[in-house]
Amino acid sequence: MKIDLDNLISIYKSLLKQYGRQGWWPLLSCENIKNNKGYHPGDYSYPRNNQQKFEICVGAILTQNTAWTNVEKALFNLKDEKLLNAKAIKDSKIEELRVAVKPAGYYNQKADYLKAFSFFYLSLKGKTPARAELFAVKGIGPETADSILLYAYSMPEFIVDAYTKRMFSQLGFFSEKERYHNVKEMFEKALPKDVNLYQEYHALIVKHAKNNNSRKNKIAET
DNA sequence: AGCCAGGCTACCG
DNA sequence: CGGTAGCATGGC
């Protein structure tokens, strides 16, 4: 297959055909992780309330370099402790927060990150944050910012994660060490500026990468 | 028993 | 600037 930007669209189509719609972002209220059919496939109307919006932000922070199964445990802990909302986290004792997020790993840092984010989130008073504002919050880098914007705020920001870099560098689009911004820009130039497309594409990349779960195996071009 | 997972910060040269 | 050690749990 010849490699050019049009292929980013055909790769999307073949991934979609192979795996179907993934129904991202994972929400506790649509907990379907075991059935392999996605969370709310084909339904792009999430988040439907501020509770879900905040939950996505928390999940995006907790999943940094961490398996989602571990993140889920932490999210359930937070929910059980009535800590899955910004005001509660802002007012919480940091020790409590650490215990709750422990299963997600890096729990000292992540407790601090959630604290900082909750203050920031409340300061927004419902407004959509600018990407640069998110960057300024401790613990939020490019991928987390884009995850929050794309899935919590439905903004057209393409997410670049380790899977995206690995998969598309193996396909010859760029080096695995290419800068975040350059990769992001490549996708955003090649694709229509469509939130649902960005959401689905990222979810499919993760699905495909997990399906071929070894960094040593070449990812098939499907 | 290691290796790995949907990164980020702090600090180094 | 670019490069990397450290952070930590749970699943396979």
mmCIF file of C-alpha atoms (C1' of nucleotides) in Angstrom:
data_model
loop_
_atom_site.group_PDB
_atom_site.id
_atom_site.type_symbol
_atom_site.label_atom_id
_atom_site.label_comp_id
_atom_site.label_asym_id
_atom_site.label_seq_id
_atom_site.Cartn_x
_atom_site.Cartn_y
_atom_site.Cartn_z
ATOM 1 C CA MET A 1 0.000 0.000 0.000
ATOM 2 C CA LYS A 2 1.310 3.400 -0.960
ATOM 3 C CA ILE A 3 1.740 5.647 1.993
ATOM 4 C CA ASP A 4 0.181 9.056 1.909
ATOM 5 C CA LEU A 5 -2.267 11.014 3.967
ATOM 6 C CA ASP A 6 -5.330 9.651 2.170
ATOM 7 C CA ASN A 7 -4.418 6.325 3.690
ATOM 8 C CA LEU A 8 -5.237 7.649 7.127
ATOM 9 C CA ILE A 9 -8.845 7.630 6.030
ATOM 10 C CA SER A 10 -8.733 4.190 4.462
ATOM 11 C CA ILE A 11 -7.006 2.777 7.541
ATOM 12 C CA TYR A 12 -9.790 4.252 9.651
ATOM 13 C CA LYS A 13 -12.373 2.596 7.437
ATOM 14 C CA SER A 14 -10.745 -0.808 7.622
ATOM 15 C CA LEU A 15 -10.360 -0.580 11.402
ATOM 16 C CA LEU A 16 -14.014 0.374 11.691
ATOM 17 C CA LYS A 17 -15.004 -2.513 9.490
ATOM 18 C CA GLN A 18 -12.888 -4.947 11.461
ATOM 19 C CA TYR A 19 -13.827 -3.873 14.980
ATOM 20 C CA GLY A 20 -17.030 -1.861 14.738
ATOM 21 C CA ARG A 21 -17.816 1.231 16.769
ATOM 22 C CA GLN A 22 -16.143 1.270 20.156
ATOM 23 C CA GLY A 23 -18.479 3.510 22.108
ATOM 24 C CA TRP A 24 -15.861 5.573 23.857
ATOM 25 C CA TRP A 25 -15.195 7.096 26.401
ATOM 26 C CA PRO A 26 -15.636 4.291 28.945
ATOM 27 C CA LEU A 27 -18.076 5.404 31.636
ATOM 28 C CA LEU A 28 -18.907 3.556 34.840
ATOM 29 C CA SER A 29 -22.571 3.886 33.995
ATOM 30 C CA CYS A 30 -22.096 2.000 30.726
ATOM 31 C CA GLU A 31 -19.793 -0.598 32.103
ATOM 32 C CA ASN A 32 -19.513 -3.067 29.270
ATOM 33 C CA ILE A 33 -15.810 -3.710 29.327
ATOM 34 C CA LYS A 34 -16.304 -7.460 29.413
ATOM 35 C CA ASN A 35 -18.751 -7.881 26.555
ATOM 36 C CA ASN A 36 -16.291 -6.689 23.923
ATOM 37 C CA LYS A 37 -18.937 -4.588 22.217
ATOM 38 C CA GLY A 38 -17.807 -1.184 23.349
ATOM 39 C CA TYR A 39 -19.315 1.049 25.974
ATOM 40 C CA HIS A 40 -22.022 2.951 24.105
ATOM 41 C CA PRO A 41 -21.255 2.035 20.502
ATOM 42 C CA GLY A 42 -22.499 4.466 17.910
ATOM 43 C CA ASP A 43 -23.915 6.766 20.568
ATOM 44 C CA TYR A 44 -21.932 10.003 20.577
ATOM 45 C CA SER A 45 -24.246 11.848 22.938
ATOM 46 C CA TYR A 46 -21.946 11.424 25.931
ATOM 47 C CA PRO A 47 -21.164 12.934 28.335
ATOM 48 C CA ARG A 48 -24.791 13.684 29.148
ATOM 49 C CA ASN A 49 -24.197 15.583 32.363
ATOM 50 C CA ASN A 50 -21.511 17.266 34.419
ATOM 51 C CA GLN A 51 -21.021 14.170 36.499
ATOM 52 C CA GLN A 52 -20.031 12.138 33.461
ATOM 53 C CA LYS A 53 -17.933 14.974 32.098
ATOM 54 C CA PHE A 54 -15.899 15.119 35.274
ATOM 55 C CA GLU A 55 -15.603 11.337 35.397
ATOM 56 C CA ILE A 56 -14.009 11.375 31.935
ATOM 57 C CA CYS A 57 -11.488 13.987 33.048
ATOM 58 C CA VAL A 58 -10.559 11.916 36.093
ATOM 59 C CA GLY A 59 -10.245 8.770 33.997
ATOM 60 C CA ALA A 60 -8.014 10.572 31.512
ATOM 61 C CA ILE A 61 -5.644 11.550 34.312
ATOM 62 C CA LEU A 62 -5.691 8.173 36.030
ATOM 63 C CA THR A 63 -5.028 6.205 32.852
ATOM 64 C CA GLN A 64 -1.634 7.826 32.263
ATOM 65 C CA ASN A 65 0.702 4.936 31.504
ATOM 66 C CA THR A 66 -1.718 2.619 33.263
ATOM 67 C CA ALA A 67 -4.014 -0.238 32.264
ATOM 68 C CA TRP A 68 -7.671 0.767 32.180
ATOM 69 C CA THR A 69 -8.677 -2.166 34.407
ATOM 70 C CA ASN A 70 -6.652 -0.540 37.184
ATOM 71 C CA VAL A 71 -8.206 2.827 36.476
ATOM 72 C CA GLU A 72 -11.672 1.328 36.827
ATOM 73 C CA LYS A 73 -10.870 0.079 40.300
ATOM 74 C CA ALA A 74 -9.773 3.550 41.296
ATOM 75 C CA LEU A 75 -12.877 5.115 39.760
ATOM 76 C CA PHE A 76 -15.130 2.745 41.695
ATOM 77 C CA ASN A 77 -13.228 3.564 44.887
ATOM 78 C CA LEU A 78 -13.742 7.264 44.267
ATOM 79 C CA LYS A 79 -17.410 6.708 43.572
ATOM 80 C CA ASP A 80 -17.870 4.608 46.702
ATOM 81 C CA GLU A 81 -16.163 7.306 48.759
ATOM 82 C CA LYS A 82 -18.356 9.995 47.171
ATOM 83 C CA LEU A 83 -15.208 11.510 45.715
ATOM 84 C CA LEU A 84 -16.086 11.365 42.050
ATOM 85 C CA ASN A 85 -16.911 15.053 41.742
ATOM 86 C CA ALA A 86 -14.762 18.145 41.685
ATOM 87 C CA LYS A 87 -16.027 19.770 44.855
ATOM 88 C CA ALA A 88 -15.551 16.604 46.904
ATOM 89 C CA ILE A 89 -12.008 16.134 45.638
ATOM 90 C CA LYS A 90 -11.193 19.783 46.273
ATOM 91 C CA ASP A 91 -12.372 19.419 49.876
ATOM 92 C CA SER A 92 -10.950 15.930 50.420
ATOM 93 C CA LYS A 93 -7.970 15.006 52.502
ATOM 94 C CA ILE A 94 -5.076 14.120 50.254
ATOM 95 C CA GLU A 95 -4.484 10.893 52.206
ATOM 96 C CA GLU A 96 -8.036 9.748 51.445
ATOM 97 C CA LEU A 97 -7.525 10.541 47.806
ATOM 98 C CA ARG A 98 -4.302 8.542 47.695
ATOM 99 C CA VAL A 99 -5.977 5.465 49.140
ATOM 100 C CA ALA A 100 -8.834 5.679 46.647
ATOM 101 C CA VAL A 101 -6.653 6.043 43.552
ATOM 102 C CA LYS A 102 -4.047 3.544 44.697
ATOM 103 C CA PRO A 103 -5.030 0.764 42.255
ATOM 104 C CA ALA A 104 -4.285 3.093 39.345
ATOM 105 C CA GLY A 105 -0.620 3.278 40.301
ATOM 106 C CA TYR A 106 1.576 6.384 40.771
ATOM 107 C CA TYR A 107 -0.999 7.148 43.404
ATOM 108 C CA ASN A 108 0.896 9.916 45.209
ATOM 109 C CA GLN A 109 1.278 11.921 42.023
ATOM 110 C CA LYS A 110 -2.170 11.155 40.741
ATOM 111 C CA ALA A 111 -3.827 12.226 43.974
ATOM 112 C CA ASP A 112 -2.028 15.561 43.633
ATOM 113 C CA TYR A 113 -3.007 15.788 39.979
ATOM 114 C CA LEU A 114 -6.684 15.198 40.775
ATOM 115 C CA LYS A 115 -6.547 17.838 43.493
ATOM 116 C CA ALA A 116 -5.034 20.384 41.153
ATOM 117 C CA PHE A 117 -7.416 19.507 38.368
ATOM 118 C CA SER A 118 -10.468 19.804 40.605
ATOM 119 C CA PHE A 119 -9.572 23.359 41.564
ATOM 120 C CA PHE A 120 -9.081 24.169 37.914
ATOM 121 C CA TYR A 121 -12.288 22.417 36.861
ATOM 122 C CA LEU A 122 -14.338 24.356 39.388
ATOM 123 C CA SER A 123 -12.748 27.619 38.285
ATOM 124 C CA LEU A 124 -14.111 27.005 34.794
ATOM 125 C CA LYS A 125 -17.687 27.228 36.058
ATOM 126 C CA GLY A 126 -18.829 25.027 33.214
ATOM 127 C CA LYS A 127 -16.859 26.730 30.463
ATOM 128 C CA THR A 128 -14.747 24.703 28.059
ATOM 129 C CA PRO A 129 -11.047 25.068 28.920
ATOM 130 C CA ALA A 130 -8.513 26.208 26.339
ATOM 131 C CA ARG A 131 -5.863 23.638 25.506
ATOM 132 C CA ALA A 132 -3.133 25.907 26.886
ATOM 133 C CA GLU A 133 -5.045 26.311 30.140
ATOM 134 C CA LEU A 134 -5.152 22.559 30.584
ATOM 135 C CA PHE A 135 -1.414 22.331 29.978
ATOM 136 C CA ALA A 136 -0.864 24.728 32.842
ATOM 137 C CA VAL A 137 -2.475 22.315 35.305
ATOM 138 C CA LYS A 138 0.069 20.073 36.980
ATOM 139 C CA GLY A 139 -0.183 16.543 35.683
ATOM 140 C CA ILE A 140 -1.838 17.415 32.403
ATOM 141 C CA GLY A 141 0.306 17.001 29.305
ATOM 142 C CA PRO A 142 -0.651 16.888 25.627
ATOM 143 C CA GLU A 143 -2.366 13.521 25.560
ATOM 144 C CA THR A 144 -4.374 14.060 28.718
ATOM 145 C CA ALA A 145 -5.398 17.531 27.560
ATOM 146 C CA ASP A 146 -6.569 16.203 24.225
ATOM 147 C CA SER A 147 -8.400 13.279 25.844
ATOM 148 C CA ILE A 148 -10.255 15.677 28.098
ATOM 149 C CA LEU A 149 -11.081 18.043 25.257
ATOM 150 C CA LEU A 150 -12.131 15.364 22.790
ATOM 151 C CA TYR A 151 -14.171 13.119 25.053
ATOM 152 C CA ALA A 152 -15.313 15.318 27.936
ATOM 153 C CA TYR A 153 -15.829 18.556 25.979
ATOM 154 C CA SER A 154 -16.458 17.205 22.471
ATOM 155 C CA MET A 155 -13.773 19.416 20.937
ATOM 156 C CA PRO A 156 -12.074 18.319 17.692
ATOM 157 C CA GLU A 157 -8.620 17.549 19.117
ATOM 158 C CA PHE A 158 -6.943 14.430 17.767
ATOM 159 C CA ILE A 159 -5.278 12.363 20.494
ATOM 160 C CA VAL A 160 -1.790 10.964 19.986
ATOM 161 C CA ASP A 161 -0.845 8.194 22.380
ATOM 162 C CA ALA A 162 1.829 5.507 22.525
ATOM 163 C CA TYR A 163 -0.344 3.190 20.431
ATOM 164 C CA THR A 164 -0.849 5.812 17.745
ATOM 165 C CA LYS A 165 2.861 6.458 17.468
ATOM 166 C CA ARG A 166 3.760 2.786 17.517
ATOM 167 C CA MET A 167 1.189 1.684 14.993
ATOM 168 C CA PHE A 168 1.634 4.449 12.450
ATOM 169 C CA SER A 169 5.403 4.560 12.731
ATOM 170 C CA GLN A 170 5.427 0.852 11.965
ATOM 171 C CA LEU A 171 3.314 1.618 8.932
ATOM 172 C CA GLY A 172 5.983 4.082 7.842
ATOM 173 C CA PHE A 173 4.177 7.389 8.391
ATOM 174 C CA PHE A 174 6.811 8.810 10.735
ATOM 175 C CA SER A 175 9.417 7.857 13.292
ATOM 176 C CA GLU A 176 8.208 6.500 16.617
ATOM 177 C CA LYS A 177 10.093 9.414 18.185
ATOM 178 C CA GLU A 178 8.226 12.057 16.176
ATOM 179 C CA ARG A 179 7.011 14.995 18.233
ATOM 180 C CA TYR A 180 3.485 14.906 19.600
ATOM 181 C CA HIS A 181 2.424 18.068 17.847
ATOM 182 C CA ASN A 182 3.651 16.927 14.438
ATOM 183 C CA VAL A 183 1.783 13.638 14.613
ATOM 184 C CA LYS A 184 -1.370 15.371 15.809
ATOM 185 C CA GLU A 185 -1.128 17.887 13.003
ATOM 186 C CA MET A 186 -0.699 15.163 10.405
ATOM 187 C CA PHE A 187 -3.928 13.470 11.439
ATOM 188 C CA GLU A 188 -5.841 16.697 11.755
ATOM 189 C CA LYS A 189 -4.790 17.817 8.289
ATOM 190 C CA ALA A 190 -5.678 14.493 6.710
ATOM 191 C CA LEU A 191 -9.057 14.059 8.374
ATOM 192 C CA PRO A 192 -12.260 16.091 8.278
ATOM 193 C CA LYS A 193 -12.554 18.155 11.474
ATOM 194 C CA ASP A 194 -15.152 15.867 12.976
ATOM 195 C CA VAL A 195 -15.411 15.167 16.692
ATOM 196 C CA ASN A 196 -17.131 11.811 16.330
ATOM 197 C CA LEU A 197 -14.562 10.695 13.774
ATOM 198 C CA TYR A 198 -11.689 11.716 16.053
ATOM 199 C CA GLN A 199 -13.324 9.926 18.968
ATOM 200 C CA GLU A 200 -13.916 6.747 17.027
ATOM 201 C CA TYR A 201 -10.517 6.725 15.352
ATOM 202 C CA HIS A 202 -8.634 6.989 18.609
ATOM 203 C CA ALA A 203 -10.742 4.270 20.195
ATOM 204 C CA LEU A 204 -10.124 2.011 17.214
ATOM 205 C CA ILE A 205 -6.382 2.565 17.386
ATOM 206 C CA VAL A 206 -6.387 1.513 21.034
ATOM 207 C CA LYS A 207 -8.595 -1.468 20.254
ATOM 208 C CA HIS A 208 -6.357 -2.603 17.423
ATOM 209 C CA ALA A 209 -3.151 -2.083 19.381
ATOM 210 C CA LYS A 210 -4.481 -4.037 22.356
ATOM 211 C CA ASN A 211 -5.670 -6.744 20.010
ATOM 212 C CA ASN A 212 -2.110 -7.128 18.760
ATOM 213 C CA ASN A 213 -0.732 -6.790 22.219
ATOM 214 C CA SER A 214 2.966 -6.869 21.848
ATOM 215 C CA ARG A 215 5.301 -4.020 21.081
ATOM 216 C CA LYS A 216 7.436 -6.535 19.244
ATOM 217 C CA ASN A 217 4.836 -7.836 16.840
ATOM 218 C CA LYS A 218 4.425 -5.742 13.766
ATOM 219 C CA ILE A 219 0.930 -4.386 13.700
ATOM 220 C CA ALA A 220 -0.798 -5.726 10.630
ATOM 221 C CA GLU A 221 -2.059 -3.194 8.157
ATOM 222 C CA THR A 222 -5.375 -5.088 8.083
ATOM 223 C "C1'" DA B 1 9.016 -13.835 37.769
ATOM 224 C "C1'" DG B 2 9.410 -10.280 34.822
ATOM 225 C "C1'" DC B 3 7.305 -7.297 31.544
ATOM 226 C "C1'" DC B 4 3.896 -4.143 30.407
ATOM 227 C "C1'" DA B 5 0.135 -0.603 30.557
ATOM 228 C "C1'" DG B 6 -4.212 4.815 26.607
ATOM 229 C "C1'" DG B 7 2.185 9.854 30.479
ATOM 230 C "C1'" DC B 8 4.086 13.513 33.045
ATOM 231 C "C1'" DT B 9 7.415 16.122 35.827
ATOM 232 C "C1'" DA B 10 11.873 17.328 37.125
ATOM 233 C "C1'" DC B 11 16.309 17.513 36.138
ATOM 234 C "C1'" DC B 12 20.378 16.579 33.426
ATOM 235 C "C1'" DG B 13 23.922 17.819 29.648
ATOM 236 C "C1'" DC C 1 16.576 22.530 23.211
ATOM 237 C "C1'" DG C 2 16.606 16.790 23.500
ATOM 238 C "C1'" DG C 3 16.995 12.876 26.507
ATOM 239 C "C1'" DT C 4 15.668 10.099 30.577
ATOM 240 C "C1'" DA C 5 14.997 8.413 35.725
ATOM 241 C "C1'" DG C 6 11.347 8.034 38.684
ATOM 242 C "C1'" DC C 7 6.769 7.230 39.698
ATOM 243 C "C1'" DA C 8 3.465 2.073 41.349
ATOM 244 C "C1'" DT C 9 -0.382 -1.077 40.808
ATOM 245 C "C1'" DG C 10 -2.364 -5.344 38.949
ATOM 246 C "C1'" DG C 11 -2.771 -8.717 34.989
ATOM 247 C "C1'" DC C 12 -0.703 -12.011 32.217
#
